[in-house]
PDB file of N, CA and C in Angstrom:
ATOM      1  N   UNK A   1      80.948  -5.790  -4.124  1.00 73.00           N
ATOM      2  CA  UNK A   1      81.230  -4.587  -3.354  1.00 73.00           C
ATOM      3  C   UNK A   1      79.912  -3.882  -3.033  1.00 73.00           C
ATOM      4  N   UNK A   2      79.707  -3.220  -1.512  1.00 78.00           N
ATOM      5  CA  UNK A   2      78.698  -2.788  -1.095  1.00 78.00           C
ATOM      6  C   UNK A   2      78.777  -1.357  -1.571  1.00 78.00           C
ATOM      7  N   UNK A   3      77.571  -0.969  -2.193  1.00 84.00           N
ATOM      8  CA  UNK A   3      77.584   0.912  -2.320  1.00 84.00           C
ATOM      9  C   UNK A   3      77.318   1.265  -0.959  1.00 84.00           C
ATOM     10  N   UNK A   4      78.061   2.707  -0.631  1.00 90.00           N
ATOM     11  CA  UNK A   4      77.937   3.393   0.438  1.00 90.00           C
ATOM     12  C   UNK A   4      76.597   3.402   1.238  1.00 90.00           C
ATOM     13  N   UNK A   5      75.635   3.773   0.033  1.00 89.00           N
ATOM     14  CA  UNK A   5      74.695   3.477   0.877  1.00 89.00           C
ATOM     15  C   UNK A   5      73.907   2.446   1.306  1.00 89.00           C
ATOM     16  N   UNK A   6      74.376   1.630   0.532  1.00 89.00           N
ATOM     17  CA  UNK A   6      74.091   0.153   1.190  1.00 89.00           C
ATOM     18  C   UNK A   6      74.307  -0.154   2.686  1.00 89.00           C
ATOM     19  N   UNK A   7      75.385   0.343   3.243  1.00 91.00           N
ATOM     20  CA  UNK A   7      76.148   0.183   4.326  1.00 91.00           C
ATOM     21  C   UNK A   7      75.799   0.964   5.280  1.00 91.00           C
ATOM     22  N   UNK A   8      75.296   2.172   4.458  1.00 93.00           N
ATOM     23  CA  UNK A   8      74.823   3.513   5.436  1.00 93.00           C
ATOM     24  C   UNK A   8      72.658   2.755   5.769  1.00 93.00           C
ATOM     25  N   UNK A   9      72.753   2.583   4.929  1.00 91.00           N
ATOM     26  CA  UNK A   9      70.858   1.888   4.772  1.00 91.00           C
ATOM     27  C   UNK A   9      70.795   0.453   6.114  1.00 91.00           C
ATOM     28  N   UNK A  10      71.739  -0.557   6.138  1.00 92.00           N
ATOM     29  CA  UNK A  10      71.753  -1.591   7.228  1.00 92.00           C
ATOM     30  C   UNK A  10      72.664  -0.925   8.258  1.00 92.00           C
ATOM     31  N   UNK A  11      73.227   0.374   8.485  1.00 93.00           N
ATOM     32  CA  UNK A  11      73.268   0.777   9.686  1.00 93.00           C
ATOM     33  C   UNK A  11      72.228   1.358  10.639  1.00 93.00           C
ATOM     34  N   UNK A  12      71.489   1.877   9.575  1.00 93.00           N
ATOM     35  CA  UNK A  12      69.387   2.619   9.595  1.00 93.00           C
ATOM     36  C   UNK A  12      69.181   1.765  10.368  1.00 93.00           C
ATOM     37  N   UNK A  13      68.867   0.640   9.751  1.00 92.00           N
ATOM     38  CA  UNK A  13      67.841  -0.204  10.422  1.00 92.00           C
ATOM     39  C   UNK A  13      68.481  -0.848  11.725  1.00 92.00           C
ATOM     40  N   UNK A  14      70.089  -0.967  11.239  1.00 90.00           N
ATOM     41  CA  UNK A  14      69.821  -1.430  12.788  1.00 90.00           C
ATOM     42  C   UNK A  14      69.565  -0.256  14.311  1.00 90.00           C
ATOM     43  N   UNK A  15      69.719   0.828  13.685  1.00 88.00           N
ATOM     44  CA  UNK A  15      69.638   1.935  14.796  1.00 88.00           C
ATOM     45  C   UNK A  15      67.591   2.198  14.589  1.00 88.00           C
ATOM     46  N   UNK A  16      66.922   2.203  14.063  1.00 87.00           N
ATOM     47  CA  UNK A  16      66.251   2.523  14.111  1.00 87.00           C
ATOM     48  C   UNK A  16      65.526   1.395  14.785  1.00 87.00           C
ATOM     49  N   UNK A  17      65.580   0.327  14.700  1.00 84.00           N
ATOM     50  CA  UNK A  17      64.629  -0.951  15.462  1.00 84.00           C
ATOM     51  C   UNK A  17      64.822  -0.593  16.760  1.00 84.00           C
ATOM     52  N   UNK A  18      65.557   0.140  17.356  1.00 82.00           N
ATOM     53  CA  UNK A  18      65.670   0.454  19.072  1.00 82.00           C
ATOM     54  C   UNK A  18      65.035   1.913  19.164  1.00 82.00           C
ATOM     55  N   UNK A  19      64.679   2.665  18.092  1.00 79.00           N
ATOM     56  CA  UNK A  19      63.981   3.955  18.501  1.00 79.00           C
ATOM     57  C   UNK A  19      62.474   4.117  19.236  1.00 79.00           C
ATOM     58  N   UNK A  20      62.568   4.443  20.186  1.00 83.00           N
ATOM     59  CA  UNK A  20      61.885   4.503  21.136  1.00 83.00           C
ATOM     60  C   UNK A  20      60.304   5.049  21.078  1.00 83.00           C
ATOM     61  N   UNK A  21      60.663   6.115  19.716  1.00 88.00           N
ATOM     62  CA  UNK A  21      59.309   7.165  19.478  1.00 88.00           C
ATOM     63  C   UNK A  21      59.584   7.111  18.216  1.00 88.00           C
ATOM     64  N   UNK A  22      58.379   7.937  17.703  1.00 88.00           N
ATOM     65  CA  UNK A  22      58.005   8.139  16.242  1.00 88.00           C
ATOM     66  C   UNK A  22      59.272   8.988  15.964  1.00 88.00           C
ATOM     67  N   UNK A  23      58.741  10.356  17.014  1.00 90.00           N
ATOM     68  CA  UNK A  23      59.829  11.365  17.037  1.00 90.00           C
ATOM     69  C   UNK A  23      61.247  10.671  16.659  1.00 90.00           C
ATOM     70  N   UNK A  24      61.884  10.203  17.244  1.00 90.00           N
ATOM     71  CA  UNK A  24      63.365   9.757  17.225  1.00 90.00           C
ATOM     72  C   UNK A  24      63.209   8.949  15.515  1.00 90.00           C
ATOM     73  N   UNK A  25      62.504   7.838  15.530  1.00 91.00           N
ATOM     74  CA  UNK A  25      62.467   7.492  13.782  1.00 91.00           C
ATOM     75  C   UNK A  25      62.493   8.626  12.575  1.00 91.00           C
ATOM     76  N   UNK A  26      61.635   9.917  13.045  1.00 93.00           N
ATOM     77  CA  UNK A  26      61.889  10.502  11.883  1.00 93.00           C
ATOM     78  C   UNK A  26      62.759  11.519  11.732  1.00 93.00           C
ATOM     79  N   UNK A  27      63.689  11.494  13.013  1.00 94.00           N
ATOM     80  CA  UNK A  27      64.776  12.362  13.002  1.00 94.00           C
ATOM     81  C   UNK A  27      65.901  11.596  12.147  1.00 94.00           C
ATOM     82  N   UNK A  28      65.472   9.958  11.998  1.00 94.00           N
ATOM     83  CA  UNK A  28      66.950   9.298  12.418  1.00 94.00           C
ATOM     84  C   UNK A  28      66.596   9.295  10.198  1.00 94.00           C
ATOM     85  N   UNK A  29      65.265   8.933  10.207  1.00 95.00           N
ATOM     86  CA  UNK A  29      64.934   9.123   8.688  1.00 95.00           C
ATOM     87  C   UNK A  29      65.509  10.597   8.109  1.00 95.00           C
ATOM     88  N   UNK A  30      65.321  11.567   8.215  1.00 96.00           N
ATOM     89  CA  UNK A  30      65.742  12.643   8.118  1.00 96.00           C
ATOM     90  C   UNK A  30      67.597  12.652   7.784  1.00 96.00           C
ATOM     91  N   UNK A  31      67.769  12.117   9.160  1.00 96.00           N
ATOM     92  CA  UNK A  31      69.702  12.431   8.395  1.00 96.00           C
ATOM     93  C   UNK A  31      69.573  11.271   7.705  1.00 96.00           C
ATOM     94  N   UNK A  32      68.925   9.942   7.448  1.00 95.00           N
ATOM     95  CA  UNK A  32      69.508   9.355   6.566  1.00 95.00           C
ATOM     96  C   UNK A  32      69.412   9.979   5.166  1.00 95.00           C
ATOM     97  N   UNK A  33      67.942  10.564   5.192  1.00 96.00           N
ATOM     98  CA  UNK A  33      67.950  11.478   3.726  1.00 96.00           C
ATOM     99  C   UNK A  33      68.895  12.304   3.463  1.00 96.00           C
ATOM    100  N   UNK A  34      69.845  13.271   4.112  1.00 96.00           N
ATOM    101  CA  UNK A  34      70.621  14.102   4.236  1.00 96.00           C
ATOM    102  C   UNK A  34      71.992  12.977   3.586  1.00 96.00           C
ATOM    103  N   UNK A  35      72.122  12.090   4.137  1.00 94.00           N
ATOM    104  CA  UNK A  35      73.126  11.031   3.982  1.00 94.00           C
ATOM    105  C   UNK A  35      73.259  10.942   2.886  1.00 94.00           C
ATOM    106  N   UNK A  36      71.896  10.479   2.216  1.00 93.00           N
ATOM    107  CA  UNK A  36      72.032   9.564   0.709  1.00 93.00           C
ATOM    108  C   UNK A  36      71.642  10.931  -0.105  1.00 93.00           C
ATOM    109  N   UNK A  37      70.976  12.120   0.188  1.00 92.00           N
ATOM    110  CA  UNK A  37      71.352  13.112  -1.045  1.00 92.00           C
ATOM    111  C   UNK A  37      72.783  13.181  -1.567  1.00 92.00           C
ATOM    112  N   UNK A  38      73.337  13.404  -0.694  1.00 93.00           N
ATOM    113  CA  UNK A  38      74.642  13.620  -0.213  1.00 93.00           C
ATOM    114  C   UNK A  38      75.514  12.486  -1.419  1.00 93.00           C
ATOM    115  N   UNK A  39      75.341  11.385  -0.854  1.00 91.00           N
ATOM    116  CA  UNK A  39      75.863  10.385  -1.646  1.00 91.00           C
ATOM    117  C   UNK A  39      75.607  10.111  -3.414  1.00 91.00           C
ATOM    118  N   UNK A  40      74.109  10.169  -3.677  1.00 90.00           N
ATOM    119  CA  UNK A  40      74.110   9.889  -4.851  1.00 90.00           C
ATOM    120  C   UNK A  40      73.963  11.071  -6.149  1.00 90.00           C
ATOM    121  N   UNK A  41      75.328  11.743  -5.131  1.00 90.00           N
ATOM    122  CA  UNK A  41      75.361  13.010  -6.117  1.00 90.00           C
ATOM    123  C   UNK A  41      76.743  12.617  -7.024  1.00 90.00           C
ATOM    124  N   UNK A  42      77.450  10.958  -6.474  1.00 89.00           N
ATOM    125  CA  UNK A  42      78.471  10.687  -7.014  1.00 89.00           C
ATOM    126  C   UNK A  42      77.299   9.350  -8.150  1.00 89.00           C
ATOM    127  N   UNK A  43      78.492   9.208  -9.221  1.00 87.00           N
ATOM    128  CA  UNK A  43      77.855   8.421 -10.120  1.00 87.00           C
ATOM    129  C   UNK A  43      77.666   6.961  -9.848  1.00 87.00           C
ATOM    130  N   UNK A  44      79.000   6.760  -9.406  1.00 88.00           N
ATOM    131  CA  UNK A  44      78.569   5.087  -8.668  1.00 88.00           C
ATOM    132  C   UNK A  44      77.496   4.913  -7.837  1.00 88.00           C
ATOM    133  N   UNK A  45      77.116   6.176  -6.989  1.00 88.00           N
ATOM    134  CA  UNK A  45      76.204   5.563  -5.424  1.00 88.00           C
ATOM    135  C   UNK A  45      75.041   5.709  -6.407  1.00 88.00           C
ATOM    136  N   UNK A  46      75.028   6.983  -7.269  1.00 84.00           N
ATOM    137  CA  UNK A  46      73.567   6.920  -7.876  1.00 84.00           C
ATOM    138  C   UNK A  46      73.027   5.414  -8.655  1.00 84.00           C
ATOM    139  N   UNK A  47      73.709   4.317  -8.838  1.00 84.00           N
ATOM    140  CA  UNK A  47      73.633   3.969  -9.563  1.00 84.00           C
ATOM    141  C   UNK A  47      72.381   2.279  -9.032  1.00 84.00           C
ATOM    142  N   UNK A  48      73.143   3.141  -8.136  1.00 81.00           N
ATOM    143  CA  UNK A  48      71.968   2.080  -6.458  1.00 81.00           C
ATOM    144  C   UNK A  48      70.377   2.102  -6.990  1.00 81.00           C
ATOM    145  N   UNK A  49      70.117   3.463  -7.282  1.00 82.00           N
ATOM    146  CA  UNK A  49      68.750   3.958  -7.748  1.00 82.00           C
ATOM    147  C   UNK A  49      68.241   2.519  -8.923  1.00 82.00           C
ATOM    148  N   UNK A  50      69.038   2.618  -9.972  1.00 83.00           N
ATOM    149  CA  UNK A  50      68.517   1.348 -10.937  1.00 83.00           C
ATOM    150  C   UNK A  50      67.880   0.249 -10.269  1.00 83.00           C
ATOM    151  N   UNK A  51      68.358   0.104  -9.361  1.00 86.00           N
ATOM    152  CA  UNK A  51      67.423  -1.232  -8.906  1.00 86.00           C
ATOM    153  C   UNK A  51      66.597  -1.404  -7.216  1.00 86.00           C
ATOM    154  N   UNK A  52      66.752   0.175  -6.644  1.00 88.00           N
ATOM    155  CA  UNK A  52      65.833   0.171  -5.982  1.00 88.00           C
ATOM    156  C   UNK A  52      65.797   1.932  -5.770  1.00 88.00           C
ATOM    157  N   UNK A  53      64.730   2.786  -5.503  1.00 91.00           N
ATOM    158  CA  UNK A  53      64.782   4.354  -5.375  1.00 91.00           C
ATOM    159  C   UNK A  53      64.609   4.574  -3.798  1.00 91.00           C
ATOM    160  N   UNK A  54      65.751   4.725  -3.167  1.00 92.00           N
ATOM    161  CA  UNK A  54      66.033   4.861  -1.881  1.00 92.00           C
ATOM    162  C   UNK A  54      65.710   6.322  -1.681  1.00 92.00           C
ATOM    163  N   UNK A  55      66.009   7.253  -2.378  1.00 93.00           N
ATOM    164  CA  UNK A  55      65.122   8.417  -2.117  1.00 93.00           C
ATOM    165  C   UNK A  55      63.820   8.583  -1.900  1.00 93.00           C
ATOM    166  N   UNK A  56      63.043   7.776  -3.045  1.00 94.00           N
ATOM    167  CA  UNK A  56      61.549   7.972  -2.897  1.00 94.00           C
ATOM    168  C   UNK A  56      61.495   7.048  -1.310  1.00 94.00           C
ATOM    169  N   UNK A  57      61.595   5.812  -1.383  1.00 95.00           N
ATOM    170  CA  UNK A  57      61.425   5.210  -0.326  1.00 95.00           C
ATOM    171  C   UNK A  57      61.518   5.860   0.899  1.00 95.00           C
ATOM    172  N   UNK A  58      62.533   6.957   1.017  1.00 95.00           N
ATOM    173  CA  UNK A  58      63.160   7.658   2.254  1.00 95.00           C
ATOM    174  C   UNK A  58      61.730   8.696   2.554  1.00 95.00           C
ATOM    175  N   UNK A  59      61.281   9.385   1.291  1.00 95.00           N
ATOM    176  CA  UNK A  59      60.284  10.753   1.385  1.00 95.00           C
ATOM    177  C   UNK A  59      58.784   9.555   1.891  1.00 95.00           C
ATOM    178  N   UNK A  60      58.308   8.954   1.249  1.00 96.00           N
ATOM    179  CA  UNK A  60      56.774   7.914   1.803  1.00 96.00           C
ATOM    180  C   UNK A  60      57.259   7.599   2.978  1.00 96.00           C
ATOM    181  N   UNK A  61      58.473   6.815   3.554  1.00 95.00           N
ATOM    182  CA  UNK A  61      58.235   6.788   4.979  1.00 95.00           C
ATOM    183  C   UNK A  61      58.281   8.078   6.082  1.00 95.00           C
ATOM    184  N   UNK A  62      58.631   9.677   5.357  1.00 95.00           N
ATOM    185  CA  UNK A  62      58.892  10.603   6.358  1.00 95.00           C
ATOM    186  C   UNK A  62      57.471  11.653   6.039  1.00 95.00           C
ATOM    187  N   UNK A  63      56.691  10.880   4.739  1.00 95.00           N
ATOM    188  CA  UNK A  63      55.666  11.748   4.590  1.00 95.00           C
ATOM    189  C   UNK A  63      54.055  10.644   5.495  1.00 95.00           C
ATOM    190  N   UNK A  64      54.520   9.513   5.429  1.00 94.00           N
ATOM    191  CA  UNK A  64      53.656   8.339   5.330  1.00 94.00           C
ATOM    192  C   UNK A  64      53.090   8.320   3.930  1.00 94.00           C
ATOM    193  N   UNK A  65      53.321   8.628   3.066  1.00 95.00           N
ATOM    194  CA  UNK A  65      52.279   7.956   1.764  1.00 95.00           C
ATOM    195  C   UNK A  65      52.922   6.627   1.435  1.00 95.00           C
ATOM    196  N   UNK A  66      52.494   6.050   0.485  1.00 96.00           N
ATOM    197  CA  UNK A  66      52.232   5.262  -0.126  1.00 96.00           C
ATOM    198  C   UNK A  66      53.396   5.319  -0.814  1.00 96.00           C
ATOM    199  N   UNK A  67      54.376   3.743  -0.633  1.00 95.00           N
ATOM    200  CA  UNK A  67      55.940   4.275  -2.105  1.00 95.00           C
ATOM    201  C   UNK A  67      55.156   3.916  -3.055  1.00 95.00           C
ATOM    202  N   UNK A  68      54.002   3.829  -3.985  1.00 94.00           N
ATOM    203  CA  UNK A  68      54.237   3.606  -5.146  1.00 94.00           C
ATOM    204  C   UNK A  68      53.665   4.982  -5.543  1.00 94.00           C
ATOM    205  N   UNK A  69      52.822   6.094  -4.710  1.00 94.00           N
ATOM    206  CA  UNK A  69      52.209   6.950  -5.197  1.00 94.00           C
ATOM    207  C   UNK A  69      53.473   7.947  -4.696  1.00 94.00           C
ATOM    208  N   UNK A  70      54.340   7.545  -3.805  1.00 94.00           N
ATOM    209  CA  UNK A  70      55.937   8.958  -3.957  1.00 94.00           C
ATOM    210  C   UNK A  70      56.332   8.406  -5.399  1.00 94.00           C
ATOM    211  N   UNK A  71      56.371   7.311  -5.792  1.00 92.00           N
ATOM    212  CA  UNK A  71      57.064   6.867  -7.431  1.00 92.00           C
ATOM    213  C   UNK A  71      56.880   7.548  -8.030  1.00 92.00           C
ATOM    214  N   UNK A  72      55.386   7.089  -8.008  1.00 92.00           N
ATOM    215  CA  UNK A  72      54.183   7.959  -9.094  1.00 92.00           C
ATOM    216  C   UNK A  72      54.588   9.354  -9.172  1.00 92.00           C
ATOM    217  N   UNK A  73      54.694  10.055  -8.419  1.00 89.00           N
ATOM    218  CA  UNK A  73      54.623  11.495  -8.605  1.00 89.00           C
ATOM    219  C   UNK A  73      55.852  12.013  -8.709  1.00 89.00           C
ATOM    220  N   UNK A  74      57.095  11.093  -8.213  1.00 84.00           N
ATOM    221  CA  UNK A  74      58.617  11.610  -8.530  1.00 84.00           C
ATOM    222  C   UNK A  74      58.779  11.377 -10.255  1.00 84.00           C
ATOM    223  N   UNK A  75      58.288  10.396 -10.940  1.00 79.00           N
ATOM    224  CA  UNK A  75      58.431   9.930 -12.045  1.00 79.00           C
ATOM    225  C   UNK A  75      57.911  10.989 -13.341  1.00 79.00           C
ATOM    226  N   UNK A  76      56.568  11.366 -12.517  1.00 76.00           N
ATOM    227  CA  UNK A  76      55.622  12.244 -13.413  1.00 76.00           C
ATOM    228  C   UNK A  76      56.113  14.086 -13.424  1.00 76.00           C
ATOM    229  N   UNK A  77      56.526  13.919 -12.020  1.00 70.00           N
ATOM    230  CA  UNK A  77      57.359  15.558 -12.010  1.00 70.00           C
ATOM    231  C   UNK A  77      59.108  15.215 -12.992  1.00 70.00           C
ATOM    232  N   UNK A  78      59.549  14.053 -13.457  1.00 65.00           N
ATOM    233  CA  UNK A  78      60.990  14.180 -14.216  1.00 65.00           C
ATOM    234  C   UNK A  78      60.074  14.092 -15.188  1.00 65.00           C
ATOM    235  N   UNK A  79      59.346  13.475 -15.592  1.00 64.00           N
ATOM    236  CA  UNK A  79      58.410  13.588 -16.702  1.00 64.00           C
ATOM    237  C   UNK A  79      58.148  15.142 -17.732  1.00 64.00           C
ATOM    238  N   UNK A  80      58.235  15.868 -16.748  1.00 63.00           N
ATOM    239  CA  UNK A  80      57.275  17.152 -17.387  1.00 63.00           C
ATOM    240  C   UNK A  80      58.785  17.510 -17.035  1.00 63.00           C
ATOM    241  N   UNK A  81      59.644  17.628 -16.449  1.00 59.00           N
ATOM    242  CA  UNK A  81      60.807  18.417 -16.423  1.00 59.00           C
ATOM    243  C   UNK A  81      61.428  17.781 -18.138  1.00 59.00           C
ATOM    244  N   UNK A  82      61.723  16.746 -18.643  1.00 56.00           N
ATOM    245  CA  UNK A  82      62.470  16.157 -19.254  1.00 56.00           C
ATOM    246  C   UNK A  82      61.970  16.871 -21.300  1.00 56.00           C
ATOM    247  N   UNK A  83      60.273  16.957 -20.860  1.00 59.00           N
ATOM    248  CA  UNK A  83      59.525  17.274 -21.918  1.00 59.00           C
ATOM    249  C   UNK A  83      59.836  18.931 -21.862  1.00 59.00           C
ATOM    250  N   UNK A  84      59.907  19.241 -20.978  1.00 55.00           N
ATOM    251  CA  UNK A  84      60.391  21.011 -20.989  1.00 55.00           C
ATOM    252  C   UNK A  84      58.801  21.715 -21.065  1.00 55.00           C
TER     253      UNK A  84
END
């Protein structure tokens, strides 16, 4: 069985390979982020995260950095939240 956002993620791409401008990609990035907040506020969709972080992935392509340095710094900010 596909998680939601599995389904919602290969609808992305196929709409986004025809976007014309940057502009239009990072609008279309944008609601997908809106999409999958949205989603992995349930326990099953979150569960997508274990084996790949579609959030971080979503913020490096709408910031351009680097996904391992959005990792890096999503990991290190639950880090210091978790230690209090």
């Amino acid at each position: 069985r596909l998680y939601r956002c599995e389904k919602i993620l290969l609808d992305f791409f196929k709409t986004v390979s025809g976007a014309d401008t940057k502009i239009i990609r990072q609008h279309q990035l944008e609601a997908l982020k809106k999409e999958v907040t949205k989603l992995f506020k349930t326990y099953y969709e979150k569960g997508l995260s274990f084996y790949f972080d579609l959030e971080c992935w979503i913020e490096s392509q709408l910031s351009g950095k680097d996904f391992a340095q959005v990792i890096a710094h999503d990991k290190k900010a639950l880090s210091k939240d978790f230690k209090g």
